[in-house]
CSV table of C-alpha atoms in Angstrom, one decimal:
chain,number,residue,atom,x,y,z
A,20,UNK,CA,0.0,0.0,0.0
A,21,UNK,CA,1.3,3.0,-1.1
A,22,UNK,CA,1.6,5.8,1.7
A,23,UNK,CA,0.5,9.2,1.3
A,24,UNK,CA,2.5,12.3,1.6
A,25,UNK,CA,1.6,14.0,5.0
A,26,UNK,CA,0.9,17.6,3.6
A,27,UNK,CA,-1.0,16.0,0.5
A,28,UNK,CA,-2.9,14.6,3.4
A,29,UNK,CA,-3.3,18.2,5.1
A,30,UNK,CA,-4.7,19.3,1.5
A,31,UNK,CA,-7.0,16.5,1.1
A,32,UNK,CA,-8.1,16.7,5.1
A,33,UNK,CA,-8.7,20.7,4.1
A,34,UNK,CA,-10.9,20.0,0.8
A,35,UNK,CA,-13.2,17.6,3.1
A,36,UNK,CA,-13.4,20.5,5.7
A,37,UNK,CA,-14.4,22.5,2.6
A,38,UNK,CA,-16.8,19.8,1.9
A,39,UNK,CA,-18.5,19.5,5.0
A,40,UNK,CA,-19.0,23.4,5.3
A,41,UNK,CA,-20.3,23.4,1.7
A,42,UNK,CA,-22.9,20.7,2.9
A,43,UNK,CA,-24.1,22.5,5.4
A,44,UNK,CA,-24.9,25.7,3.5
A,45,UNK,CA,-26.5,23.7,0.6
A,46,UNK,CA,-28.1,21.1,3.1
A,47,UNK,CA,-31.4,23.1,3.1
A,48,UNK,CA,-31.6,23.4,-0.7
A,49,UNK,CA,-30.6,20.1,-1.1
A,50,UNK,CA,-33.0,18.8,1.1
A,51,UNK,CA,-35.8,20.6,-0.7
A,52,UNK,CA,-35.0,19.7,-4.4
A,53,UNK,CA,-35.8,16.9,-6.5
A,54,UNK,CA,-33.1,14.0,-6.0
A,55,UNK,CA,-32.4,13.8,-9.9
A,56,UNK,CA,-30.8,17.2,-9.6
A,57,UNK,CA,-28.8,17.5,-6.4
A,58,UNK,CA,-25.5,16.4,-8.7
A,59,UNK,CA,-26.1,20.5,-9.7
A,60,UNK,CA,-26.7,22.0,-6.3
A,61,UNK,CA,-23.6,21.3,-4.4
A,62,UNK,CA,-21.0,22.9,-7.5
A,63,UNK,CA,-17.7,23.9,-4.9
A,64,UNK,CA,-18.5,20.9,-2.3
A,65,UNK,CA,-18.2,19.0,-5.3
A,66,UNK,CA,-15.3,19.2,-6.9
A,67,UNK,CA,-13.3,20.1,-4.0
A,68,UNK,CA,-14.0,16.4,-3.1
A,69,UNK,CA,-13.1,14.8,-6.2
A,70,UNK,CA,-10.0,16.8,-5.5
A,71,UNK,CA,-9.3,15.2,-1.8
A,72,UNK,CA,-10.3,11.8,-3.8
A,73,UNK,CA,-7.6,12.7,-6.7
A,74,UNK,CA,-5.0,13.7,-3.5
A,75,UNK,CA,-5.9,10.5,-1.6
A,76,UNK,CA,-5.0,8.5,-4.8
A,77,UNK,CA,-8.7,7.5,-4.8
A,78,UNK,CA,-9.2,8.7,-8.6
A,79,UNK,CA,-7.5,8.1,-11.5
A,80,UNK,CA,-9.6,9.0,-14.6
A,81,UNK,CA,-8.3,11.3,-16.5
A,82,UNK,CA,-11.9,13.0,-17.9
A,83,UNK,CA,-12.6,13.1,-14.3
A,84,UNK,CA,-9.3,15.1,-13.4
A,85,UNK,CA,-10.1,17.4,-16.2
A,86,UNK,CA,-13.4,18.1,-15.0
A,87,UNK,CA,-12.5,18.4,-11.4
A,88,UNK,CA,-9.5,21.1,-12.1
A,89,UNK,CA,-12.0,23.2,-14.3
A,90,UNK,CA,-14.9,22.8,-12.0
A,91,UNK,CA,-12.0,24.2,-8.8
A,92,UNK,CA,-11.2,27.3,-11.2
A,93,UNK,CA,-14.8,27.9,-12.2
A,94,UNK,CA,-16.6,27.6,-8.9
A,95,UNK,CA,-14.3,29.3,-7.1
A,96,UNK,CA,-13.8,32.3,-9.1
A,97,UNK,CA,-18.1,32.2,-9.6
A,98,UNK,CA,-18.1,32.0,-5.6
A,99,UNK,CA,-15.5,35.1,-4.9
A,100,UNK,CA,-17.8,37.0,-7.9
A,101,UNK,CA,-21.0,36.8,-6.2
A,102,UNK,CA,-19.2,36.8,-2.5
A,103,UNK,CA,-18.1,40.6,-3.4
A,104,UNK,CA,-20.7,41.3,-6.2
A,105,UNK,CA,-23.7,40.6,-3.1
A,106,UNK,CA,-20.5,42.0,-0.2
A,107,UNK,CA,-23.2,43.9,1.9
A,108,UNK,CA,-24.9,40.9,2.1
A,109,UNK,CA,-22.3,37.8,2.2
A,110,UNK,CA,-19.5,39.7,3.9
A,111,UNK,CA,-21.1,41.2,7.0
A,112,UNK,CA,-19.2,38.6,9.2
A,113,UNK,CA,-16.6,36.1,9.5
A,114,UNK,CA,-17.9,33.2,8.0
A,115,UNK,CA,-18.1,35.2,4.7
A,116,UNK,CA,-14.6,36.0,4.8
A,117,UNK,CA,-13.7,32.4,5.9
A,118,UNK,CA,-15.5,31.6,2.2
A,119,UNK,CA,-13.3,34.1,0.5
A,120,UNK,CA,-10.2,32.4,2.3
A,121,UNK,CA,-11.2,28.8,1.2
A,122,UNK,CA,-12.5,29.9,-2.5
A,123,UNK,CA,-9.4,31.2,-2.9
A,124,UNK,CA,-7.7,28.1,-2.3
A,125,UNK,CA,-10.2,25.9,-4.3
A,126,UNK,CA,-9.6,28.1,-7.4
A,127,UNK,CA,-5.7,28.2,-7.2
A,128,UNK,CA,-5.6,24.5,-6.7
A,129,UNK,CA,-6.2,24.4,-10.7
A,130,UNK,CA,-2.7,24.7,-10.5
A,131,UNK,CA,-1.8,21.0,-9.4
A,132,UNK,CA,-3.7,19.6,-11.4
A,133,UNK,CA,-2.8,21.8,-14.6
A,134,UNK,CA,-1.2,20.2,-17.2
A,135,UNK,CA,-1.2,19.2,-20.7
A,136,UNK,CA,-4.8,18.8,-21.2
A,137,UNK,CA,-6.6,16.6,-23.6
A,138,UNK,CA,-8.9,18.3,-26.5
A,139,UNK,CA,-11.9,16.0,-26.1
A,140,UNK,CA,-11.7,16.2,-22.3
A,141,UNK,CA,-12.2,19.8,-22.3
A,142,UNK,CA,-15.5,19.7,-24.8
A,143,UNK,CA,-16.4,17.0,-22.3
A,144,UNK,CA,-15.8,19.9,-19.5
A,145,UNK,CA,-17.8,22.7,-21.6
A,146,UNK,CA,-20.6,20.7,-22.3
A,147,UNK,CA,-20.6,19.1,-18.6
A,148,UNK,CA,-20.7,23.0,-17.5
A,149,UNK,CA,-23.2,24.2,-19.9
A,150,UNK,CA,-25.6,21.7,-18.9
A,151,UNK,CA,-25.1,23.3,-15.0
A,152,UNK,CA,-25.7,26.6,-16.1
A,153,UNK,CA,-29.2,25.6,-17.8
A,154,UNK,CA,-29.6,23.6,-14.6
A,155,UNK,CA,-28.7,26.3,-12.4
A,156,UNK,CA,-30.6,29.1,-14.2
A,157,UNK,CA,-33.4,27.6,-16.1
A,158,UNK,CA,-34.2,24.6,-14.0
A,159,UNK,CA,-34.0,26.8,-11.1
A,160,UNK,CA,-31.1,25.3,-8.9
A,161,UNK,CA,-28.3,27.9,-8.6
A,162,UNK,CA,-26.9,28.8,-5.1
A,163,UNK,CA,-29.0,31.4,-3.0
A,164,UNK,CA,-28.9,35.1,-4.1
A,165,UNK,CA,-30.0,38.0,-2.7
A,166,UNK,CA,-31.3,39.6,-5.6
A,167,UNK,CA,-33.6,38.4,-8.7
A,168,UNK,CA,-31.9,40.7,-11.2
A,169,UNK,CA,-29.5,38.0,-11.8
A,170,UNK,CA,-28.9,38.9,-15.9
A,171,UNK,CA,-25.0,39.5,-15.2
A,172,UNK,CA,-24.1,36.7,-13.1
A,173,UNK,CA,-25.9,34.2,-15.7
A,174,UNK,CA,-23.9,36.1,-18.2
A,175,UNK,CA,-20.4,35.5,-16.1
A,176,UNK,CA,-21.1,31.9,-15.0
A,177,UNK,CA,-21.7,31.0,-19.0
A,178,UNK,CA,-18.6,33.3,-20.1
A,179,UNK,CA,-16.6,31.2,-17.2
A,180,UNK,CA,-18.0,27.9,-18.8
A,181,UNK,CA,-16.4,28.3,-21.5
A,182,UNK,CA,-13.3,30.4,-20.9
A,183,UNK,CA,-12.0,28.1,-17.8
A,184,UNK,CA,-11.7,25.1,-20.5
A,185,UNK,CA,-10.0,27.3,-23.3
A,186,UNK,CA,-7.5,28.9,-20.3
A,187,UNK,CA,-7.0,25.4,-19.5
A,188,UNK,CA,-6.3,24.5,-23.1
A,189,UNK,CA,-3.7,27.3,-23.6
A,190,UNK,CA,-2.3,27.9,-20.1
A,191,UNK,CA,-2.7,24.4,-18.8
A,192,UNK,CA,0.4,23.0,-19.5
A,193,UNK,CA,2.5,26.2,-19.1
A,194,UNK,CA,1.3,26.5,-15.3
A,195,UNK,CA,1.6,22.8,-15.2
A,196,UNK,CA,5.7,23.6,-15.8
A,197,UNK,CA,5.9,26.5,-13.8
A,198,UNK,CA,8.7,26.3,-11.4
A,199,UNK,CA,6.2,26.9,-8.0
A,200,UNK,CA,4.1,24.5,-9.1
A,201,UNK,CA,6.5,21.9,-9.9
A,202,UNK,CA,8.0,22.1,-6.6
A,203,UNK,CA,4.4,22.1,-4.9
A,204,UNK,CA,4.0,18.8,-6.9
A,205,UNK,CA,6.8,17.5,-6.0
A,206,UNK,CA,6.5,18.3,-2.4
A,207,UNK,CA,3.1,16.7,-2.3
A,208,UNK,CA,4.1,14.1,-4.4
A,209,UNK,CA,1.9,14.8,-7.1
């Protein structure tokens, strides 16, 4: 049995604190929606646990590591958007900022898993996040907002389905190489 590096553990042990916070603020909408669509509801929770999976050496699949580092980038720059877009109402205390602190760390954790990334991987990532924006907006199952004039952020979360995979097509292997990020691979033993 192979034995995992103790700060890739840290990460991992960090994504499923992520996870378990994310479950608790989506519990209620979860809870309240038709089973069929709850794959949509939870977006960060969700890919911030395939991550601690990928860490853990749980996962393997490469469509499903392609997916997972677009959905980190995406959500997490879609959850600091709205985060300061809606500030007077999400950051009135610290929990709000504690969501800026770990959205932050979801997005930039695109980095480990950037690389060279295959072609048909990425359609398979703009389609997958197409279909959650139609499921968030028209089937009625994005995050809470305090406003119903949401015409811009429907605008940014489809501009983000499709520019996270094209950055990930022509930066992907480019941060992949970065120095940083090779030593941060290496240290977790990526």
């Amino acid at each position: 049995m192979k034995c995992i590096n103790p700060f890739l553990f840290l990460l991992a042990a960090a994504n499923i604190f992520g996870v378990v916070v994310g479950l608790l603020v989506y519990y209620p909408q979860i809870a309240a929606s038709n089973p069929l669509l709850w794959v949509f509801i939870p977006d960060c929770p969700l890919y911030v646990l395939l991550a601690a999976l990928f860490y853990a050496g749980l996962l393997r699949n490469e469509l499903l590591r392609t997916i997972t580092a677009l959905g980190l980038l995406k959500y997490g720059i879609w959850t600091l958007f709205a985060l300061f877009s809606y500030s007077g109402y999400f950051l009135v205390d610290w929990f709000g900022w504690l969501l800026v602190i770990e959205h932050i760390g979801m997005s930039s954790q695109f980095a480990l898993f950037s690389k060279e990334f295959d072609k048909r991987y990425l359609l398979v990532g703009v389609g997958w996040f197409l279909l959650n924006d139609f499921a968030d907006y028209v089937l009625g199952v994005h995050p809470f907002l305090p406003s119903n004039d949401l015409g811009g952020v429907v605008a940014f979360t489809a501009f983000l389905s499709l520019a996270v995979p094209a950055f990930a097509l022509f930066a992907g292997k480019r941060i992949g190489e970065e120095w940083i990020v090779k030593q941060a691979k290496a240290f977790l033993g990526l």
